[in-house]
Coordinates of C-alpha atoms and ligand atoms in Angstrom, one line a residue:
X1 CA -25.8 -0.6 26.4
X2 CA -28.0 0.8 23.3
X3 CA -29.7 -2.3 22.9
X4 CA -31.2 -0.4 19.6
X5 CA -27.6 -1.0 18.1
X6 CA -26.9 -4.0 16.0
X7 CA -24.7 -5.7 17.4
X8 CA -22.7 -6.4 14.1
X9 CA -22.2 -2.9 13.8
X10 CA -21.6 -2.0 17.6
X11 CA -18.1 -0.1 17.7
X12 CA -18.0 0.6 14.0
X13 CA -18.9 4.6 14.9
X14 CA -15.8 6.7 14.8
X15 CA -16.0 10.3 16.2
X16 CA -12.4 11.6 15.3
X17 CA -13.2 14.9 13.7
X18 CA -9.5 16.7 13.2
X19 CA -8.8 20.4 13.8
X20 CA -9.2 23.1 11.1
X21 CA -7.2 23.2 8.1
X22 CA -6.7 24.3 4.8
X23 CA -5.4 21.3 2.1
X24 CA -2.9 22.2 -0.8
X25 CA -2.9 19.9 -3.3
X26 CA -0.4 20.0 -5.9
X27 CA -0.9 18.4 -9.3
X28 CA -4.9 19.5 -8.0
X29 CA -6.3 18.7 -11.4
X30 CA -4.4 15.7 -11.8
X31 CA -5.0 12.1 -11.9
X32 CA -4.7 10.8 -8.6
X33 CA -6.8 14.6 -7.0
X34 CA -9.1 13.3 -9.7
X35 CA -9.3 9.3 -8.8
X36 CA -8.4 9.6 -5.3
X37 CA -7.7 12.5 -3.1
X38 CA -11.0 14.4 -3.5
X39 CA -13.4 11.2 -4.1
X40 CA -12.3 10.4 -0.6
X41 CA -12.8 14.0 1.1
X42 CA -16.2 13.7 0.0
X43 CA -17.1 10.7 1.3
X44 CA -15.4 11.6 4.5
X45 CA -17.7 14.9 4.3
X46 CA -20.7 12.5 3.8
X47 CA -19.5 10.8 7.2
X48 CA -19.3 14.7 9.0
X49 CA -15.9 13.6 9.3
X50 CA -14.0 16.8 8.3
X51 CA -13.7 19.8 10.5
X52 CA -16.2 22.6 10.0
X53 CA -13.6 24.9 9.3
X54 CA -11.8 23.1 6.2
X55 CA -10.7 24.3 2.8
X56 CA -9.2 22.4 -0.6
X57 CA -6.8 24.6 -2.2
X58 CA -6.4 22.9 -5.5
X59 CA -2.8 23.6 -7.3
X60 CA -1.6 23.4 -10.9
X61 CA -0.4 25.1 -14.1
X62 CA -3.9 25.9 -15.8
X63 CA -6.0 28.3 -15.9
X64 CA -8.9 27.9 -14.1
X65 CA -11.7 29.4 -12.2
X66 CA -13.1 28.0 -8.6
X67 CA -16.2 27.0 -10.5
X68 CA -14.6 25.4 -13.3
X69 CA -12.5 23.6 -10.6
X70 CA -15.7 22.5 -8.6
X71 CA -17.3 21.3 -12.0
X72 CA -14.5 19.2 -12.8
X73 CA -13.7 17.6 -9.4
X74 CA -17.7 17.3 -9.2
X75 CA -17.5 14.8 -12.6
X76 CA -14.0 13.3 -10.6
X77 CA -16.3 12.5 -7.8
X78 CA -19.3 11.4 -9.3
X79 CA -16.7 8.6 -11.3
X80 CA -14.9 7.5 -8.6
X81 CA -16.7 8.1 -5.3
X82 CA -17.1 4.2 -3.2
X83 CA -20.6 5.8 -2.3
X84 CA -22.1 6.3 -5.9
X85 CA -24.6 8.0 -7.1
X86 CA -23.5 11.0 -4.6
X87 CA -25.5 12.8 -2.8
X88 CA -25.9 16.5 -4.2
X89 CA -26.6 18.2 -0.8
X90 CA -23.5 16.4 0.6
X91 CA -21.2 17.9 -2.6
X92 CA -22.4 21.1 -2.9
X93 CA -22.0 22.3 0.6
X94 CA -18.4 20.3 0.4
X95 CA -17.7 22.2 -3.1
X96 CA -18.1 25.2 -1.3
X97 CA -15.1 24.6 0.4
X98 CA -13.0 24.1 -3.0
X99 CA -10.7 26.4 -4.5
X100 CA -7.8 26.2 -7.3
X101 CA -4.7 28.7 -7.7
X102 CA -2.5 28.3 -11.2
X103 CA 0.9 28.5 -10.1
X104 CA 2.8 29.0 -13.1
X105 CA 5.9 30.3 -12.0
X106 CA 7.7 31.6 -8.8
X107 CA 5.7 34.3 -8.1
X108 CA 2.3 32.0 -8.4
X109 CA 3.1 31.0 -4.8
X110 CA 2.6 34.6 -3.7
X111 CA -1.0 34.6 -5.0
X112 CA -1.1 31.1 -3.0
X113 CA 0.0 32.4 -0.1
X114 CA -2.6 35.7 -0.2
X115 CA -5.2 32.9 -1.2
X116 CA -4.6 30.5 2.1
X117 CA -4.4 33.9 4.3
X118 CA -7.7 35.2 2.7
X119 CA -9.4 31.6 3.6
X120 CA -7.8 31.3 6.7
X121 CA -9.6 35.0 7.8
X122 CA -13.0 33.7 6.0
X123 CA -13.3 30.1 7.1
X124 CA -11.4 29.9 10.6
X125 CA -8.7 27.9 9.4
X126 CA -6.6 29.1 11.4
X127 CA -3.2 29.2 9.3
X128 CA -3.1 24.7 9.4
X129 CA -1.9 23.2 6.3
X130 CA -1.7 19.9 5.0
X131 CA 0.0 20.2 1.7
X132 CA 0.0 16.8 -0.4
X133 CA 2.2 16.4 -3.1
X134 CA 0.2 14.6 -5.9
X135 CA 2.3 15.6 -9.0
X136 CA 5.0 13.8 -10.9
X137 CA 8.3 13.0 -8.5
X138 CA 10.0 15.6 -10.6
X139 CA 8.5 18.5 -9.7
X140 CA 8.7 17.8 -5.8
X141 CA 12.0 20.0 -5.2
X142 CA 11.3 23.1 -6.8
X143 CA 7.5 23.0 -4.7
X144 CA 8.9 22.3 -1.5
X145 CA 11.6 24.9 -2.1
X146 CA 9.1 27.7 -2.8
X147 CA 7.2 26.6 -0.1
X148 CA 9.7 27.6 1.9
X149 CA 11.3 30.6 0.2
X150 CA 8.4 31.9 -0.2
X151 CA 7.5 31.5 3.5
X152 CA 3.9 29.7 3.1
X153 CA 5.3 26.4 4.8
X154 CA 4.8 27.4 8.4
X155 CA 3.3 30.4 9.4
X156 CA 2.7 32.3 13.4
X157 CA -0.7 30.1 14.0
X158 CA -1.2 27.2 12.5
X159 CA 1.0 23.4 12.1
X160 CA 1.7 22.2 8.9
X161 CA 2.5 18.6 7.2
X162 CA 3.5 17.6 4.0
X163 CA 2.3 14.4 2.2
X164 CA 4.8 12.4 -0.3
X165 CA 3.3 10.1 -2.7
X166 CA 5.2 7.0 -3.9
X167 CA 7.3 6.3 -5.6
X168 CA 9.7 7.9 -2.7
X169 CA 12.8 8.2 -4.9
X170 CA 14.1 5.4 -7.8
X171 CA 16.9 4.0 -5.4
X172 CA 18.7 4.5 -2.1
X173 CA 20.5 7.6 -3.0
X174 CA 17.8 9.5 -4.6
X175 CA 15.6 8.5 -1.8
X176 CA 17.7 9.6 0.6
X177 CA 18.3 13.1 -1.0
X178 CA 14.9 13.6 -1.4
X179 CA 14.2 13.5 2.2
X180 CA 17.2 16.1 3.1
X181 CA 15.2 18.5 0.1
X182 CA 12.2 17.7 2.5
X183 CA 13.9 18.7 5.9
X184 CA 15.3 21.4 4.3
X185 CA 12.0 23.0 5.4
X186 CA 9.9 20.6 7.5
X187 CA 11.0 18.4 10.0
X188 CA 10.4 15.0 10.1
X189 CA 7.6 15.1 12.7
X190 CA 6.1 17.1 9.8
X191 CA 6.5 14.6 6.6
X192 CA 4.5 11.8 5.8
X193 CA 5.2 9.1 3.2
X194 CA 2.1 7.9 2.0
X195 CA 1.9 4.1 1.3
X196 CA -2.1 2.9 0.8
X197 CA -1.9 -0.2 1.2
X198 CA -1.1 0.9 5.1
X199 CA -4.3 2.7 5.1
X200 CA -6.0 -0.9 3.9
X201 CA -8.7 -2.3 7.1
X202 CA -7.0 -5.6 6.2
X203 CA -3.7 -4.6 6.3
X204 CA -4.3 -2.5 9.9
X205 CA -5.9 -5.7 11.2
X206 CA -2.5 -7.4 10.8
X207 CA -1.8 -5.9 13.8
X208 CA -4.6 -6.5 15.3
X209 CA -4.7 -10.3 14.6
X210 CA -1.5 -10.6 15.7
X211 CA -1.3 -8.0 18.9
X212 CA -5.3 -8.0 20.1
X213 CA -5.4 -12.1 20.3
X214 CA -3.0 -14.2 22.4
X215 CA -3.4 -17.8 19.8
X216 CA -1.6 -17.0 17.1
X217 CA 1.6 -15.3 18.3
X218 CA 2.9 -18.4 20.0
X219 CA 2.9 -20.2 16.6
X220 CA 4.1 -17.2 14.8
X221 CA 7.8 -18.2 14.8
X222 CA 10.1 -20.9 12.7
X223 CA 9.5 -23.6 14.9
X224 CA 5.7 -24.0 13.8
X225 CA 6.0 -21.7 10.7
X226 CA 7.7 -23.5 7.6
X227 CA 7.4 -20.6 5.3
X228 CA 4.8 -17.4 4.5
X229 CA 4.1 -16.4 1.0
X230 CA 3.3 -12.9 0.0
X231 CA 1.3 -12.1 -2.9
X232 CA 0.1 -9.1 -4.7
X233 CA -1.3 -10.3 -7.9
X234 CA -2.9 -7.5 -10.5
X235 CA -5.1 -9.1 -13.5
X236 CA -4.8 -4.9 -15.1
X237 CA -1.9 -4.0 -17.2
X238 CA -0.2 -0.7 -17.2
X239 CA -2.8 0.7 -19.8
X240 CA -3.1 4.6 -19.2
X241 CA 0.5 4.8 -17.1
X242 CA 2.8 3.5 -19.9
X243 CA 5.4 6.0 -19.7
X244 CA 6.0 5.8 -15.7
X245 CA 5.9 2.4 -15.9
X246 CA 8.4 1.6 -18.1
X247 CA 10.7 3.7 -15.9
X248 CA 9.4 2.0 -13.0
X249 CA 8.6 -1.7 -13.3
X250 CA 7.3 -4.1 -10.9
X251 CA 10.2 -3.8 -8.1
X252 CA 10.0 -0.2 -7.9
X253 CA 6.4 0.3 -7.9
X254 CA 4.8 -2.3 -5.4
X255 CA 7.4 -4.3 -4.1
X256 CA 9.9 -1.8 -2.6
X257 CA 6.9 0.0 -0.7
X258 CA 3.2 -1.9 -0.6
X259 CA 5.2 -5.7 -0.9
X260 CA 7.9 -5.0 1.6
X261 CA 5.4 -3.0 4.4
X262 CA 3.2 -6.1 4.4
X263 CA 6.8 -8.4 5.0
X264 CA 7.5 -5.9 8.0
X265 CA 4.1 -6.0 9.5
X266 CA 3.6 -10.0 9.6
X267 CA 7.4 -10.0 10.3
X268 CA 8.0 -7.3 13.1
X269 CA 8.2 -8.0 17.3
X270 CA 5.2 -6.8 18.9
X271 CA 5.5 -3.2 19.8
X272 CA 5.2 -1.9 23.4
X273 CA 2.5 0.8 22.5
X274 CA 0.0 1.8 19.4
X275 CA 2.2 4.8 18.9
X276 CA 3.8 6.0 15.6
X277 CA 7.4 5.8 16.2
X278 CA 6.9 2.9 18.1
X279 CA 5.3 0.9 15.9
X280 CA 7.8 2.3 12.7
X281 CA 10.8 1.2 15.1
X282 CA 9.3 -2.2 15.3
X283 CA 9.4 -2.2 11.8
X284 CA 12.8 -1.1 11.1
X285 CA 13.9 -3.6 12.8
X286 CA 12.4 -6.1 11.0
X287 CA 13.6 -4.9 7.8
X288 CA 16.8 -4.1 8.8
X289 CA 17.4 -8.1 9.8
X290 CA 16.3 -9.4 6.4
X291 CA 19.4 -10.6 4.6
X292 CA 21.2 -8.6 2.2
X293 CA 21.4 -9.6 -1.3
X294 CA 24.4 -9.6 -3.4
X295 CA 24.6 -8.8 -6.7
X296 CA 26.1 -12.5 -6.8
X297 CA 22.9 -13.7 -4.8
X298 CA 20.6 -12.4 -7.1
X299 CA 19.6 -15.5 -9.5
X300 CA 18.7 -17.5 -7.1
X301 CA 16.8 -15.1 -4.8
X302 CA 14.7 -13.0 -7.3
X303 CA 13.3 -14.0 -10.6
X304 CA 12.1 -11.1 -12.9
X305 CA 9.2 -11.7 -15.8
X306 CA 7.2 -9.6 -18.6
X307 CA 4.2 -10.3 -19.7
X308 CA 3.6 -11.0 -23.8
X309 CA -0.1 -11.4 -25.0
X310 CA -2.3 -13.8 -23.8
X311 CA -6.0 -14.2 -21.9
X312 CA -7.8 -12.7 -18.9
X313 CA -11.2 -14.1 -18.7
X314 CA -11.6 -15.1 -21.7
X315 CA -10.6 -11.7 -23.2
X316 CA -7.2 -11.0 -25.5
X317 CA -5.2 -9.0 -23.9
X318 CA -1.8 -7.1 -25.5
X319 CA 1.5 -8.2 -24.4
X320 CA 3.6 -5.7 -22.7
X321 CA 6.0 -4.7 -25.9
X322 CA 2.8 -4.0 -27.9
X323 CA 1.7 -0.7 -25.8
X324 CA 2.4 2.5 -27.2
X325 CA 5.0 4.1 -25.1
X326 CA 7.1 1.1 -24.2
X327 CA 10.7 1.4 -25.6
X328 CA 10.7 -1.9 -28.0
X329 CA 14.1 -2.7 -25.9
X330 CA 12.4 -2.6 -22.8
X331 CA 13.4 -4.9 -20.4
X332 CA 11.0 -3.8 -17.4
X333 CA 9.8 -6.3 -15.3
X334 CA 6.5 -6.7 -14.6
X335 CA 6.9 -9.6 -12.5
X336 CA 9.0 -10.2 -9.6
X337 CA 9.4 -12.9 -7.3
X338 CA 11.6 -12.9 -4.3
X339 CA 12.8 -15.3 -1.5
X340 CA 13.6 -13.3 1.6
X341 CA 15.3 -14.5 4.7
X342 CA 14.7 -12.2 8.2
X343 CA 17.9 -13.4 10.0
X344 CA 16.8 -13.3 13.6
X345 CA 15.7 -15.2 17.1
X346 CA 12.2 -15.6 15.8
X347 CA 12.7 -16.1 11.7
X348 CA 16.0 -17.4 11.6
X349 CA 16.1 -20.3 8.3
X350 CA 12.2 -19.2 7.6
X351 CA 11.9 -18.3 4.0
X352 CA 9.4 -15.5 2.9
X353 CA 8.3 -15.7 -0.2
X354 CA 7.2 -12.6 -2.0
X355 CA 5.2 -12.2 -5.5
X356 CA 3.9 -9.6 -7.4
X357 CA 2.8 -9.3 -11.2
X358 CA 0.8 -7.7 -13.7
X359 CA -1.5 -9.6 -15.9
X360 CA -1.7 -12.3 -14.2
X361 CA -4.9 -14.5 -13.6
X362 CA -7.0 -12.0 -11.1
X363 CA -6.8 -9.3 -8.3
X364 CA -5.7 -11.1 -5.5
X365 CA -3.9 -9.8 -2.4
X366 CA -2.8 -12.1 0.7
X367 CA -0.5 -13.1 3.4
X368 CA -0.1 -17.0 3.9
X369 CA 1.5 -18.6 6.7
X370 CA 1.8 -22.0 6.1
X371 CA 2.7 -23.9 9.3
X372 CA 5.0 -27.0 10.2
X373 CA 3.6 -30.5 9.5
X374 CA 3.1 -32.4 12.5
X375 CA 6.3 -34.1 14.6
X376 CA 4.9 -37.6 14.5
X377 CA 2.6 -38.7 12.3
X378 CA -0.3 -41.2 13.7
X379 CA -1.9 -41.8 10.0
X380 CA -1.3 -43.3 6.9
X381 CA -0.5 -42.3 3.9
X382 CA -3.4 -43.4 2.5
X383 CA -5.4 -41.5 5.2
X384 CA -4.0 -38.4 4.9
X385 CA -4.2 -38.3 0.9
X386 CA -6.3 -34.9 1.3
X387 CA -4.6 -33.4 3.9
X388 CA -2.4 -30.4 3.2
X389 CA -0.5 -28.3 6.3
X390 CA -2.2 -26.4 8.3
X391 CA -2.3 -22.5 6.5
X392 CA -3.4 -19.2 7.9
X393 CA -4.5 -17.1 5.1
X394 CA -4.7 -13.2 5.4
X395 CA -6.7 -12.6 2.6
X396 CA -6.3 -8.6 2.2
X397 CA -8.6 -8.1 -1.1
X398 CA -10.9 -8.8 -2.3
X399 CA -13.0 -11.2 -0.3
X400 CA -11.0 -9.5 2.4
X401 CA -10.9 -12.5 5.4
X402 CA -9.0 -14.8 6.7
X403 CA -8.7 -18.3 6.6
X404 CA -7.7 -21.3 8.2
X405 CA -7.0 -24.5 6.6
X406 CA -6.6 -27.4 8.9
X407 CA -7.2 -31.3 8.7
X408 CA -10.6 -32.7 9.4
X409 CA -12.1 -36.4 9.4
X410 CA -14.3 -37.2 6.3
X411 CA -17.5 -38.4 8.3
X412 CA -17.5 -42.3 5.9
X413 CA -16.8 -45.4 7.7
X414 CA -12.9 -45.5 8.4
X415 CA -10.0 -42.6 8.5
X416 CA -9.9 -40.3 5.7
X417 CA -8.6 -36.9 6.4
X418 CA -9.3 -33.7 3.8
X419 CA -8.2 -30.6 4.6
X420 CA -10.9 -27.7 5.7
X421 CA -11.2 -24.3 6.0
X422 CA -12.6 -22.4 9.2
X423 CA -13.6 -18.6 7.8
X424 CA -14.0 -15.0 9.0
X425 CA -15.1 -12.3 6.2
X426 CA -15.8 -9.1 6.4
X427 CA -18.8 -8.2 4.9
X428 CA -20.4 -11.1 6.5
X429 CA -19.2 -9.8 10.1
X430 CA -19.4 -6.1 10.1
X431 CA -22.3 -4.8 7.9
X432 CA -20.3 -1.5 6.7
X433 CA -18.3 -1.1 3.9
X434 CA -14.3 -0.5 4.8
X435 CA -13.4 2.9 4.1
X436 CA -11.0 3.3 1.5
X437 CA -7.5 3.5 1.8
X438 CA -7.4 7.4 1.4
X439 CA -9.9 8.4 3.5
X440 CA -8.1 6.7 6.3
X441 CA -4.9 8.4 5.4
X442 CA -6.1 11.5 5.1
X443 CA -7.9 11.8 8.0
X444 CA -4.9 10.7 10.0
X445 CA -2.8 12.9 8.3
X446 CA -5.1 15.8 9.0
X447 CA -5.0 14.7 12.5
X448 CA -1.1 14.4 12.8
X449 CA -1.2 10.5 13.6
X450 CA 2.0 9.4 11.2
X451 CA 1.3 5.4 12.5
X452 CA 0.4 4.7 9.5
X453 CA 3.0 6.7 7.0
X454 CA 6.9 5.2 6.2
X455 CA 9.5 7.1 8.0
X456 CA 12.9 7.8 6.4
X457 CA 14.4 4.9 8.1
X458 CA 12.1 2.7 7.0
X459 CA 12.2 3.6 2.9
X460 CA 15.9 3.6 3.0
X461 CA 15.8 0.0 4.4
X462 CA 13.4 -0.5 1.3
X463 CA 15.8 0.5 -1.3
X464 CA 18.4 -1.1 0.5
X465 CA 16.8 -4.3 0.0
X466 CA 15.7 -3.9 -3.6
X467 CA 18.8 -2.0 -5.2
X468 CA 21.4 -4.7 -5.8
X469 CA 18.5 -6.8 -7.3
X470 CA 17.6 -3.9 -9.7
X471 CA 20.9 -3.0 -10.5
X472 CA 22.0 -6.5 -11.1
X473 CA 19.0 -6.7 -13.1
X474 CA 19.7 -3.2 -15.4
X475 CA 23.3 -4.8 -15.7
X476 CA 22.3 -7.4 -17.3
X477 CA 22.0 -7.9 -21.2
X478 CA 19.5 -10.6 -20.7
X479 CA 15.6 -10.1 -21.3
X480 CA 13.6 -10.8 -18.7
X481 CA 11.7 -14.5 -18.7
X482 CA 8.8 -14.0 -20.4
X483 CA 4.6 -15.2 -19.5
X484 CA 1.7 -14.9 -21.4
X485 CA -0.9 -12.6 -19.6
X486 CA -3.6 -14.7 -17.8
X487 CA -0.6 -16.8 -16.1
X488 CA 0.8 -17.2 -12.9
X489 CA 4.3 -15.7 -14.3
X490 CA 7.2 -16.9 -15.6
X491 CA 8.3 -21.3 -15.4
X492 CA 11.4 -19.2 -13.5
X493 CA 9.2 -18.6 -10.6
X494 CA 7.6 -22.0 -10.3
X495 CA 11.2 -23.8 -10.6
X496 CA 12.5 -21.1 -7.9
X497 CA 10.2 -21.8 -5.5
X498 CA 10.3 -25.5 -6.1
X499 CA 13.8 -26.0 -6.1
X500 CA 13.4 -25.8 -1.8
X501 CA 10.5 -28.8 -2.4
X502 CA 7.6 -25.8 -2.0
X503 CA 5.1 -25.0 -4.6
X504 CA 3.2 -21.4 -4.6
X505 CA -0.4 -21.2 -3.3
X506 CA -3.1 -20.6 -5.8
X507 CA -4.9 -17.2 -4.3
Ligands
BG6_1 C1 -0.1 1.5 -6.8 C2 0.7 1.1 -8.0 O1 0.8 2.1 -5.8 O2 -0.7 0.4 -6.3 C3 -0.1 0.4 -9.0 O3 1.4 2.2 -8.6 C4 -0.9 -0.7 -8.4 O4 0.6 -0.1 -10.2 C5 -1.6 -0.3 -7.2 O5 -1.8 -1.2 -9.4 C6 -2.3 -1.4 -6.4 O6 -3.1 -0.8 -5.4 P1 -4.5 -1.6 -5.1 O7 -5.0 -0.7 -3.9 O8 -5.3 -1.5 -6.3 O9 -4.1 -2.9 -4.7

């Protein structure tokens, strides 16, 4: 053993370095390039964790030059890096490696494909592509088409993959037609569906909790289980995003991918191996056992909510109707809540509870199991005034930890009980910051390992979940329930949840 190594940090090194490749990204000079895609490859460049031989072709409609591309993902970088200030040796050996093409028209994908041939020649990368689409849904046909018409998906040497950013379709059917543009000219093998919140540390340790530790999987069950609460809560509004969002709304933005993953994962059997498909099928067939909704089922299995003005830290925040760009008929939600039953051996009668909303108090994302209260109770009710039932907590950011709450005796004279909480946290356990999301999903992507991406299965028993609640929803001439920002939603979610005698957990 390196007895040099703290041990805090022993096993944090990871040497997985992927093969050669060139990157396409379309929408290269766009938002989430800017904000996410390239602050992560440089911070997995300042980790030595790209291949030697690696290339960023950035893609869109203007006009630019390499230089004026490099200058402009330089200031992207310098924003939005996690390691900040960056390190100028780092960027300009990785800015080396970054190049645009404006693709205009059809025959910009010629000048493309001469581009990736030239690089491939000059860098060594051997003709492997990961192509990312980072632009708006719309545009995702026509790119893949020319991709393929104009023969720059696969080529004699290299493998290629395509990367699909959320949202993956607006319903079932459009979902579902999307993927068939897809395999059109990749195969499935060769798409991934990108959902961040997979490439969350906390939201891999799931597994890991549950599958590397033999304590908590016996209790994981509805006979010591009463119910789990999901909740995704945002204090930001949809400043900046107006226009998507109001197309969008809550259902369709977090809770049909980010909400609904984090369901299947404290939800799913264990799977026989770490392996991609594997792991997915486990998934699947969690999601495929959660109970349909009816349109008829709808009131009293989802509530809906939009935020008006209000508070958020002390600070006046506009209500949802007073941003430019929202239709002033807009009835999009941005609040959901959802009771969810997974109708099999090990759930069967075990309600999940799943929340999500903008503007409400703060950033707070976690799982909660809250367990069964004891069979037979030895102490009074006076005794056990402080007690509340035992709860797991998964907290998945920030503070990222978990928690256990269990009942402990107050050390006075006499019984009292108060309820206690036994803590793991990160940053206090492992002296490195997480990655982010990105750079873990890129990597794998580069490296073909899809663990971690939604398969077609799995996104179409998303929407198959959430479409008779949104379409119920856009049928209806009602408003949604209002809250003022700075709340925990609408009095609809608090008398939903507490019509089956359970109240929500304060994050
Ligand atoms: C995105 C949504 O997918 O996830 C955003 O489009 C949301 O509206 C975001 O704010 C939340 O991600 P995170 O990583 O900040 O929890």
């Amino acid at each position: 053993m390196d007895v040099t190594v703290n041990p805090l940090r022993a096993g944090l090194r990871l040497a997985r370095v992927p093969d050669p490749a060139a990157m396409v990204i379309f929408g290269g000079t766009g938002d989430l390039a800017s904000r996410k895609l390239l602050p992560a490859l440089y911070d997995l460049a300042r980790q030595r964790l790209l291949p030697q031989a690696f290339t960023v072709v950035g893609v869109g409609r203007a006009e630019l030059s390499d230089a004026a591309y490099r200058k402009h993902l330089h200031d992207a970088v310098a924003e939005f890096s996690r390691s900040r200030p960056i390190d100028e040796d780092v960027w300009s050996s990785f800015a080396e490696r970054l190049y645009y093409v404006s693709v205009k028209s059809d025959d910009g994908y010629d000048d493309l494909k001469r581009r990736l041939a030239d690089l491939d020649r000059e860098v060594g990368t051997e003709g492997d592509r990961l192509f990312y689409l980072a632009t708006p849904p719309s545009a995702y046909a026509t790119i893949v088409r020319s991709l393929g018409r104009h023969e720059l998906a696969h080529n004699d040497t290299g493998r290629s993959r395509i990367v699909v950013e959320k949202p993956f379709g607006r319903d079932l059917e459009s979902a579902h037609a999307l993927s068939r543009t897809l395999q059109e000219v990749f195969t499935e093998d060769e798409i991934f569906r990108i959902d961040h919140y997979l490439g969350k540390e906390t939201v891999q340790n799931i597994l890991v909790l549950r599958f590397a530790n033999s304590i908590f999987e016996p209790v994981w069950n509805r006979r010591y289980v009463d119910h789990v609460q999901i909740t995704v809560s945002e204090s930001l509004g949809v400043e900046g995003r107006t226009e998507y969002y109001d197309g969008a709304g809550a259902m369709r933005d977090v809770v049909q991918n980010h909400l609904l993953q984090l369901l299947a994962l404290v939800a799913m059997e264990p799977p026989a191996a770490f392996d991609a498909n594997v792991v997915r099928d486990e998934k699947v067939k969690a999601l495929r056992a959660i109970r349909k909704t009816s349109e008829a089922d709808v009131a009293e299995r989802a509530v809906r909510g939009q935020y008006t003005a209000g508070f958020i830290e002390g600070e006046r925040v506009p209500g949802y109707h007073e941003l430019a760009e929202v239709a002033p008929e807009s009835h999009t939600e941005t609040f959901v809540a959802l009771k969810v039953f997974v109708d099999n051996w090990r759930w069967e009668g075990t309600p999940f509870y799943l929340r999500h909303g903008k503007r409400l108090p703060k950033r707070a994302t976690e799982i909660a199991i809250h367990f069964r209260t004891v069979p037979h109770q030895l102490f009074t009710p006076e005794q056990r005034e402080g007690l509340e039932p035992n709860t797991l907590v998964l907290r998945i950011q920030p503070e990222e930890g978990i928690s256990l709450k269990f009942g402990a005796k107050v050390p006075v004279q006499g019984v009292r009980i108060r309820s206690v909480a036994m803590d793991f946290v990160y940053g206090a356990s492992f002296l490195v910051d997480a990655p982010d999301a990105y750079e873990t999903l890129l990597l794998d992507a580069l490296s073909g390992d899809a663990t971690l991406f939604t398969r077609q299965d799995e996104v179409e028993e998303q929407w198959r979940l959430v479409d008779p609640i949104l379409s119920a929803w856009s049928e209806s001439a009602d408003a949604p329930p209002q809250y003022a920002a700075g709340t925990w939603g609408p009095a609809e979610a608090d008398a939903f949840i507490e019509r089956d005698g359970r109240r929500w957990r304060q994050p």
